[in-house]
Short mmCIF file of N, CA and C and ligand atoms in Angstrom, two decimals:
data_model
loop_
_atom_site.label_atom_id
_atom_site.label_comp_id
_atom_site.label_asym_id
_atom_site.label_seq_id
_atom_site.Cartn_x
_atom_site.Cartn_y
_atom_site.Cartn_z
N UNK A 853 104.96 108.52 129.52
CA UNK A 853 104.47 109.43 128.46
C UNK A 853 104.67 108.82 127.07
N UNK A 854 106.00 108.37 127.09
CA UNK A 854 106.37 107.60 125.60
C UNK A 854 105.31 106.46 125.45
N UNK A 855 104.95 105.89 126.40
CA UNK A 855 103.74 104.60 126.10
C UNK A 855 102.39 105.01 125.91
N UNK A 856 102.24 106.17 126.81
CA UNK A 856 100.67 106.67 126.74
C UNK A 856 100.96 106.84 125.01
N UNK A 857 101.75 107.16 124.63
CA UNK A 857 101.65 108.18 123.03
C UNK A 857 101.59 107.18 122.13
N UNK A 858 102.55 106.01 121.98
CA UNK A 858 102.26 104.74 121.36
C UNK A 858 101.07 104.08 121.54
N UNK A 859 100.50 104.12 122.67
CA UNK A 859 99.12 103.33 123.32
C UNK A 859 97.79 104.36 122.05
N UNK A 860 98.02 105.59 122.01
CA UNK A 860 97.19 106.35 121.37
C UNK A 860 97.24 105.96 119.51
N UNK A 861 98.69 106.08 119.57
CA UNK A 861 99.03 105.70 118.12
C UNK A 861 98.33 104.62 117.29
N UNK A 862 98.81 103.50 118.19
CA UNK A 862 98.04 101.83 117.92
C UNK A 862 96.93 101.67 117.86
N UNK A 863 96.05 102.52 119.26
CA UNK A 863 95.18 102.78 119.00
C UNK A 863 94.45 103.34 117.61
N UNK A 864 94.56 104.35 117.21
CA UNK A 864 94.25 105.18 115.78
C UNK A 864 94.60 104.28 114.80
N UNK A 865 95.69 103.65 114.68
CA UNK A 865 95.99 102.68 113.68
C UNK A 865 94.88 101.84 113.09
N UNK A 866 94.58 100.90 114.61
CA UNK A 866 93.65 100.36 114.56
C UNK A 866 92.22 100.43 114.20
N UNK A 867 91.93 101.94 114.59
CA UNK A 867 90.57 102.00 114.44
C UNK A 867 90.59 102.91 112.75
N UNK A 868 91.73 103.40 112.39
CA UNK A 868 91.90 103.79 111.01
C UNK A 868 91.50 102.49 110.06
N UNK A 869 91.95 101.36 110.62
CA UNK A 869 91.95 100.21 109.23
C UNK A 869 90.47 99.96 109.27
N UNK A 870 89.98 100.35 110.86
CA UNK A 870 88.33 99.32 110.44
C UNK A 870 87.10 100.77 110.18
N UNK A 871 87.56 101.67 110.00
CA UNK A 871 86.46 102.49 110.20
C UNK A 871 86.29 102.53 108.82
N UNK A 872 87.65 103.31 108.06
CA UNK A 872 87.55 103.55 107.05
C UNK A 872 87.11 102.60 105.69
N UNK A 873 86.80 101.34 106.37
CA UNK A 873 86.15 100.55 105.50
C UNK A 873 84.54 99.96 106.14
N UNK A 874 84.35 100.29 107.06
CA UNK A 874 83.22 99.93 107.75
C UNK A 874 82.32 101.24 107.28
N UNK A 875 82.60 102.56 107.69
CA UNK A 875 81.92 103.74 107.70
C UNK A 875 81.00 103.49 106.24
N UNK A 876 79.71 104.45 106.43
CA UNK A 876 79.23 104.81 105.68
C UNK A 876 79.96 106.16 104.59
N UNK A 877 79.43 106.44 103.24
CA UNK A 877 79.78 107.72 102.99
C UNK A 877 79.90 108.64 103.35
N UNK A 878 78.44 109.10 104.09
CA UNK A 878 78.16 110.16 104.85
C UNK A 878 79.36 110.29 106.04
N UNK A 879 79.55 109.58 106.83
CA UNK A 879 80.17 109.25 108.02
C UNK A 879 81.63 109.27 107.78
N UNK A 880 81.82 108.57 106.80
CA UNK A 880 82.96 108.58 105.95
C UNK A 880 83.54 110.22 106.19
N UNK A 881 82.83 110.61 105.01
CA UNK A 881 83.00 112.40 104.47
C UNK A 881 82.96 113.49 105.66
N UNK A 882 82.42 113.04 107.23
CA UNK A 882 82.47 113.96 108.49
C UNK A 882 84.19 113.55 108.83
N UNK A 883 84.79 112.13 108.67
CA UNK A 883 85.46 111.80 109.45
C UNK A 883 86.86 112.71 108.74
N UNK A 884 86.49 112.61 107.63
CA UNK A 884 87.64 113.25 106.77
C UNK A 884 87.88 114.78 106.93
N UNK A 885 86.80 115.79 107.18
CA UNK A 885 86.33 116.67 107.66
C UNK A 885 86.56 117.12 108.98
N UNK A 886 86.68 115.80 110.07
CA UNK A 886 86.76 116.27 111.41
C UNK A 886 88.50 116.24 111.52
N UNK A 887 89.02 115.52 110.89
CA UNK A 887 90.38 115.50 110.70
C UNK A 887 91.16 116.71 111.41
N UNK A 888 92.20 117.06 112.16
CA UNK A 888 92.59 118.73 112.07
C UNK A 888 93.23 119.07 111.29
N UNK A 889 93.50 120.21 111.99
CA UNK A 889 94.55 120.85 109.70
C UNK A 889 95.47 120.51 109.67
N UNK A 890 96.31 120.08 111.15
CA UNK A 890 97.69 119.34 110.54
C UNK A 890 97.91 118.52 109.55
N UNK A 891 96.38 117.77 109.28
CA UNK A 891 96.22 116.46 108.30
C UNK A 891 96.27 117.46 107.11
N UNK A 892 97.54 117.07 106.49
CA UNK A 892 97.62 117.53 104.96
C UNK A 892 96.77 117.28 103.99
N UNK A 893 96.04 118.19 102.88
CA UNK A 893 95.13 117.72 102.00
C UNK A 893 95.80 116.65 101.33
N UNK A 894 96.98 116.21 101.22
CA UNK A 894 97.21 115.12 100.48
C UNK A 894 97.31 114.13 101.23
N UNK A 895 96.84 113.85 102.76
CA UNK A 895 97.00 112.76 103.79
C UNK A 895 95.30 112.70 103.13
N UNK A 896 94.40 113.81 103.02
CA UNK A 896 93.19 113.44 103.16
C UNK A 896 92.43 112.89 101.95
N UNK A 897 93.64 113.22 101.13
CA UNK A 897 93.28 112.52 99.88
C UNK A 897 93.30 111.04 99.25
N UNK A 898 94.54 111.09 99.92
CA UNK A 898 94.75 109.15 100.27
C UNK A 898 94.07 108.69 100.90
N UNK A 899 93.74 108.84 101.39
CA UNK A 899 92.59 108.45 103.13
C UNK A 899 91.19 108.10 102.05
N UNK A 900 91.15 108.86 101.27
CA UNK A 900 89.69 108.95 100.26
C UNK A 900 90.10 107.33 99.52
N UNK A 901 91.28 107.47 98.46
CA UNK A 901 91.68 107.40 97.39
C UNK A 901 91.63 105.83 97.77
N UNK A 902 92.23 105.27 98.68
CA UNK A 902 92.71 104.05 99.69
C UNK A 902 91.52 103.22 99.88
N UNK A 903 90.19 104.16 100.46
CA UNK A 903 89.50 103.55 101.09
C UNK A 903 88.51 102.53 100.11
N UNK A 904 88.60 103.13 99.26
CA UNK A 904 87.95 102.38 97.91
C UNK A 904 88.40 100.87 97.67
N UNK A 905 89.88 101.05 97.69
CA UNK A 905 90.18 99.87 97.19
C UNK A 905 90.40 98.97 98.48
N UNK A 906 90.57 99.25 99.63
CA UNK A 906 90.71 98.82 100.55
C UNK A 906 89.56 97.81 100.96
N UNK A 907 88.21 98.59 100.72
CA UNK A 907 86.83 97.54 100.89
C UNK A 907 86.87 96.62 99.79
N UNK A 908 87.22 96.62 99.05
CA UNK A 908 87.01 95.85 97.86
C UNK A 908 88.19 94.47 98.42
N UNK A 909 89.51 94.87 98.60
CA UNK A 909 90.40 93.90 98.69
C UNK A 909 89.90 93.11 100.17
N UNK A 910 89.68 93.80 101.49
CA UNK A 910 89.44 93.35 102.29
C UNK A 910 88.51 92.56 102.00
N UNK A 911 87.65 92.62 101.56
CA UNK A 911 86.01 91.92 101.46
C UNK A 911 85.89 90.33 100.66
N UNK A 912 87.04 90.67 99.92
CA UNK A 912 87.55 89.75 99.11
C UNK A 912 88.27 88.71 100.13
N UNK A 913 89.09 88.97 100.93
CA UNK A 913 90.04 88.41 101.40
C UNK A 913 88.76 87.47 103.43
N UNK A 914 88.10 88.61 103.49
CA UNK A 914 87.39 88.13 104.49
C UNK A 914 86.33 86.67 103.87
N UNK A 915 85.74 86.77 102.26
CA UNK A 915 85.84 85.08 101.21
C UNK A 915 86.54 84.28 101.28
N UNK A 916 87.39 84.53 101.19
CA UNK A 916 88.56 83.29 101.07
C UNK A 916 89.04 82.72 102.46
N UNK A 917 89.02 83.51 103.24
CA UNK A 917 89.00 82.86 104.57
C UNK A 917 87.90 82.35 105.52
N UNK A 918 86.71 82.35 104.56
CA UNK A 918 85.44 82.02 105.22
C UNK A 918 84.97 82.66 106.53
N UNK A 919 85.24 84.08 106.46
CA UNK A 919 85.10 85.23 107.56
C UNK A 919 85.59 84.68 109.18
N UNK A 920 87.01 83.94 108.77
CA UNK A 920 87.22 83.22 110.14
C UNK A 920 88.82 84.27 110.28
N UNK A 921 89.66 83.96 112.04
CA UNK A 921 90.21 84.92 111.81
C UNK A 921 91.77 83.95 111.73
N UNK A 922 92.30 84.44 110.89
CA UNK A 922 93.83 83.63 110.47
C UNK A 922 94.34 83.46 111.74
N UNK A 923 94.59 83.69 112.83
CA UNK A 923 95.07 83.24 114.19
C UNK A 923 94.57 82.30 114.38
N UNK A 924 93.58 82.51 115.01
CA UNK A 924 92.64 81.41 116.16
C UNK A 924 91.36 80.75 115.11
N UNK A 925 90.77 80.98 113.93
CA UNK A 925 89.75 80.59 113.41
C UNK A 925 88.73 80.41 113.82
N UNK A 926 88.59 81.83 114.57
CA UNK A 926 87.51 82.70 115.28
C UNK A 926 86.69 83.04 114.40
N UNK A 927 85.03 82.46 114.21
CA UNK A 927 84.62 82.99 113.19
C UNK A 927 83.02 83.29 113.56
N UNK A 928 82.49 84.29 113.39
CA UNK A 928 81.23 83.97 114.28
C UNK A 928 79.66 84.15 113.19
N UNK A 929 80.27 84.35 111.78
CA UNK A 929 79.59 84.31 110.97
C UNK A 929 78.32 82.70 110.86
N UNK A 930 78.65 81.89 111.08
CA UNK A 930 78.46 80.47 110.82
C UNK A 930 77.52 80.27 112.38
N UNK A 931 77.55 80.79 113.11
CA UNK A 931 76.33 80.78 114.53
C UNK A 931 75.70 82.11 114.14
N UNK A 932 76.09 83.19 114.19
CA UNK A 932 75.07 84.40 114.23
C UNK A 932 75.15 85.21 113.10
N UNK A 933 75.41 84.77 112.05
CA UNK A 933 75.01 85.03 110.41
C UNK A 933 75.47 86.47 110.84
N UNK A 934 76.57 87.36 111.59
CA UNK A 934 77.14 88.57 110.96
C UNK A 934 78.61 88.13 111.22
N UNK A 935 79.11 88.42 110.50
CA UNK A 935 80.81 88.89 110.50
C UNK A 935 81.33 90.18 110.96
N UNK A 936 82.61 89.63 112.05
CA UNK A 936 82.96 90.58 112.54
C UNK A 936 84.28 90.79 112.76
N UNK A 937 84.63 89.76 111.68
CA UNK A 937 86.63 89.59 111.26
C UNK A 937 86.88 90.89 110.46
N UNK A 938 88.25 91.80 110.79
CA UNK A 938 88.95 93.14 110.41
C UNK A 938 89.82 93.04 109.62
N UNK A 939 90.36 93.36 108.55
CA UNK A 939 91.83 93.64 107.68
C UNK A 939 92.51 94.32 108.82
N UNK A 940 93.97 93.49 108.59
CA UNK A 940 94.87 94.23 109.56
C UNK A 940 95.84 93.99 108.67
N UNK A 941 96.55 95.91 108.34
CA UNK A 941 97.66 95.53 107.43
C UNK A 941 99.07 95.24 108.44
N UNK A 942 99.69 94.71 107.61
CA UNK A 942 100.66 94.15 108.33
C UNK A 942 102.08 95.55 108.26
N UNK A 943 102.17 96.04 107.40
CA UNK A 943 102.91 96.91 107.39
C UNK A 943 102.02 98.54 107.56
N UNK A 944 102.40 99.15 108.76
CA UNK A 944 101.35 99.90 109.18
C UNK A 944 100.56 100.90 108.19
N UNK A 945 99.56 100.55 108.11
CA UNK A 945 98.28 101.30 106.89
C UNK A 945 98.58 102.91 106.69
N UNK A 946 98.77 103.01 107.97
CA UNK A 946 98.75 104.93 108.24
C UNK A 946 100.60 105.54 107.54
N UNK A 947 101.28 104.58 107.55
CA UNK A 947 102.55 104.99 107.18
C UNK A 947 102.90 105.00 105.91
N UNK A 948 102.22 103.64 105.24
CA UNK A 948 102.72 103.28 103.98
C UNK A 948 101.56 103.22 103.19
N UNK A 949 100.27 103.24 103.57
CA UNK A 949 99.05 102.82 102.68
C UNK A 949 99.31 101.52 101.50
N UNK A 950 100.17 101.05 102.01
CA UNK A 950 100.18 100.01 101.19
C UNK A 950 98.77 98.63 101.32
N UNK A 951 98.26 98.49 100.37
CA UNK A 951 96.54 97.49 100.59
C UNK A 951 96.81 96.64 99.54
N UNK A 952 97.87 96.22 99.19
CA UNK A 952 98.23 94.94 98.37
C UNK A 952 97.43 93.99 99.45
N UNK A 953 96.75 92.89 98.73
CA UNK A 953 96.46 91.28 99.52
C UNK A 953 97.62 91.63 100.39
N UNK A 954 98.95 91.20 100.27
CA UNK A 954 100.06 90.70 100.60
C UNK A 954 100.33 91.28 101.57
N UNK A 955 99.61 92.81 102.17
CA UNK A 955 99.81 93.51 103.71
C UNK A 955 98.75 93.18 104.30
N UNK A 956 97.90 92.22 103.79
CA UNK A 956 96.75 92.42 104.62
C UNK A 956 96.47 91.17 105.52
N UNK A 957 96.20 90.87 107.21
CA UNK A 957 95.98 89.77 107.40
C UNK A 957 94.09 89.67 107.93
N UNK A 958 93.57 88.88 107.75
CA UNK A 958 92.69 88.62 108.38
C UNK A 958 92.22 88.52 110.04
N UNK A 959 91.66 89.27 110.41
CA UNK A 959 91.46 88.98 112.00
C UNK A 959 90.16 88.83 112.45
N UNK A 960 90.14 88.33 113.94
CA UNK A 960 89.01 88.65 114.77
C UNK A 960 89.12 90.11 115.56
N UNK A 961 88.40 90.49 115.97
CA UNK A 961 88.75 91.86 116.60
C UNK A 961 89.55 91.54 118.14
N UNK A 962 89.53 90.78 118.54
CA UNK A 962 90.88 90.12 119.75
C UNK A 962 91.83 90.53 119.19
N UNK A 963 92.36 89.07 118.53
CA UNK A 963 93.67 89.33 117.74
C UNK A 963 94.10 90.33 117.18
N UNK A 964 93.09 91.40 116.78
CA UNK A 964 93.68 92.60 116.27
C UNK A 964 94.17 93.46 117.05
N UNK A 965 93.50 93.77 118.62
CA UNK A 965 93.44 94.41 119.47
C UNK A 965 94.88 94.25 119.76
N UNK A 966 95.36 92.57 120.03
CA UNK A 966 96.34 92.08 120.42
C UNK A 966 97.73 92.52 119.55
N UNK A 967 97.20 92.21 118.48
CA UNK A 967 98.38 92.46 117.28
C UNK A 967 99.03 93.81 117.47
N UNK A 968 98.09 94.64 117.58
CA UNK A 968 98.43 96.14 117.59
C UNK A 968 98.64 96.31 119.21
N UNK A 969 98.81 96.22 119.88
CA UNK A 969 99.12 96.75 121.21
C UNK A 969 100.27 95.63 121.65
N UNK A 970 100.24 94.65 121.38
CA UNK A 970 101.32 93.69 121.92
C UNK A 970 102.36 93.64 120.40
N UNK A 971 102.60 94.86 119.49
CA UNK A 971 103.51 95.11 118.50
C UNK A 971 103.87 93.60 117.92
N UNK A 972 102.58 92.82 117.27
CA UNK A 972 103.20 91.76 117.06
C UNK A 972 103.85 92.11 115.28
N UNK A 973 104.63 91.21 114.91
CA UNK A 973 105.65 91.38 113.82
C UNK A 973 105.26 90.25 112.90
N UNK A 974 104.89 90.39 111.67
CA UNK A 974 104.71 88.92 110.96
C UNK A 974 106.05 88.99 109.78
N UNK A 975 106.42 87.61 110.66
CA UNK A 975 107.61 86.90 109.53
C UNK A 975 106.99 86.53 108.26
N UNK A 976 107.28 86.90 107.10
CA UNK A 976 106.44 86.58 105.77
C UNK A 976 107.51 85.08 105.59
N UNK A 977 108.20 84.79 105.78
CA UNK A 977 109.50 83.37 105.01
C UNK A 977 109.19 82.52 106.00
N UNK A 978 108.89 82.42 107.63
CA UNK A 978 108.31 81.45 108.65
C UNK A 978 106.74 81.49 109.22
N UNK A 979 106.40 82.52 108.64
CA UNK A 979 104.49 82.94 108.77
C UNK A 979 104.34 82.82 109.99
N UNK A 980 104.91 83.07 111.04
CA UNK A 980 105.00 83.36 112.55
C UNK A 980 105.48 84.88 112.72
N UNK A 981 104.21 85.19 113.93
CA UNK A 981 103.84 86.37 114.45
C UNK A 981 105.00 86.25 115.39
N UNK A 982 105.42 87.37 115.71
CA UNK A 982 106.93 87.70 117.21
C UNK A 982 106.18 89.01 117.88
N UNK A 983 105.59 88.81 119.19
CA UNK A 983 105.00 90.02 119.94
C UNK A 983 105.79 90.52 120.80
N UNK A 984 105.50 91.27 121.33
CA UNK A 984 106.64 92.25 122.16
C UNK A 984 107.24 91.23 123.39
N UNK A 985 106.56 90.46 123.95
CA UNK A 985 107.47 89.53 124.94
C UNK A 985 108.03 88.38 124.52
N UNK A 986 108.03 88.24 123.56
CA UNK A 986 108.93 87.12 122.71
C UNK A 986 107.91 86.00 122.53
N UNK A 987 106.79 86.23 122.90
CA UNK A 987 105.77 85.14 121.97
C UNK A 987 105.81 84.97 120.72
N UNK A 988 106.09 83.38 120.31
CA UNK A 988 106.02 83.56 118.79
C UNK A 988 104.58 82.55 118.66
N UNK A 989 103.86 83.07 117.32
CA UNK A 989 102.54 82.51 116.84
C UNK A 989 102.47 82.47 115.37
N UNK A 990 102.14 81.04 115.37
CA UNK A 990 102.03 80.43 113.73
C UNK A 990 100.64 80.98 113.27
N UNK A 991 100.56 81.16 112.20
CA UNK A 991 99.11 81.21 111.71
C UNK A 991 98.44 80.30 111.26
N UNK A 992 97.36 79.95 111.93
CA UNK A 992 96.48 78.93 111.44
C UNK A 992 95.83 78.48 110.46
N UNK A 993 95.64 79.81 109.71
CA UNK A 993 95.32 79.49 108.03
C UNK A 993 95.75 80.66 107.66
N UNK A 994 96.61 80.35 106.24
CA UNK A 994 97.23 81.11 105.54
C UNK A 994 96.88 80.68 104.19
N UNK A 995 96.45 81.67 102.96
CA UNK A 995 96.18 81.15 101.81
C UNK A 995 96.78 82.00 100.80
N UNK A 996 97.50 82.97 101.51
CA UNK A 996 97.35 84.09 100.34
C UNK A 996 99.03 84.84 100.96
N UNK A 997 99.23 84.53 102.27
CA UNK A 997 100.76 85.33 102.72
C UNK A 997 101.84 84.45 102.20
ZN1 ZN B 1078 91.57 85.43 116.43
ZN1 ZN B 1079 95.58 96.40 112.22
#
């Protein structure tokens, strides 16, 4: 039960960082809406307030890495002219809303999947990822952590 609930959590995490910058307005403004009422008007206000700057920094940061993904330099922009690399904050988005560059890593949607379900941890002083079975992973391009 404790894993199903984390499995759900990570889940939402995840799909919190990419929707809310992917979504349209419209789509946007249902999602905020479909929310339940537990979600405090001031959760739903951040959620607004966030998402602004969040596309802007991400979009920025998916430039500088040439839409490839800081793990593996997974990039699929450069064969099929769309991008499909995610901001993944490193310190969880939903807890802290923190969208400094400095929480944000670049991904492919693998690695993200991975990151968030295999609880990986990024060392900011050795720039190596630590996942739940003691895998450790360097990052392959780093320009900005
Ligand atoms: Zn990757
Ligand atoms: Zn993420």
């Amino acid at each position: 039960m404790e894993q199903f609930k984390s499995e759900i959590s990570n889940k939402g995490e995840r799909e919190l960082e990419n929707s809310i910058v992917d979504m349209t307005d419209e789509q946007f403004s249902s999602y905020i809406n479909s929310l339940d009422d537990s979600a405090s008007i001031e959760v739903k206000e951040g959620i607004k307030k966030v998402r602004k700057y969040n596309k802007k920094i991400i979009d920025e940061l998916k430039d500088k890495y040439d839409n490839k993904c800081q793990i593996c330099g997974e990039g699929s922009k450069n064969t099929y002219g769309v991008s499909v690399v995610e901001g993944h904050h490193i310190e969880e988005f939903s807890l802290t809303q923190n969208n400094s560059p400095q929480n944000i890593m670049i991904l492919c949607p693998s690695h993200h999947r991975i990151i968030h379900k295999a609880k990986g941890m990024f060392n900011s002083k050795t720039k190596e990822i630590t996942y739940s079975n003691g895998f450790i992973e360097k990052l392959l391009f780093n320009k900005h952590l």
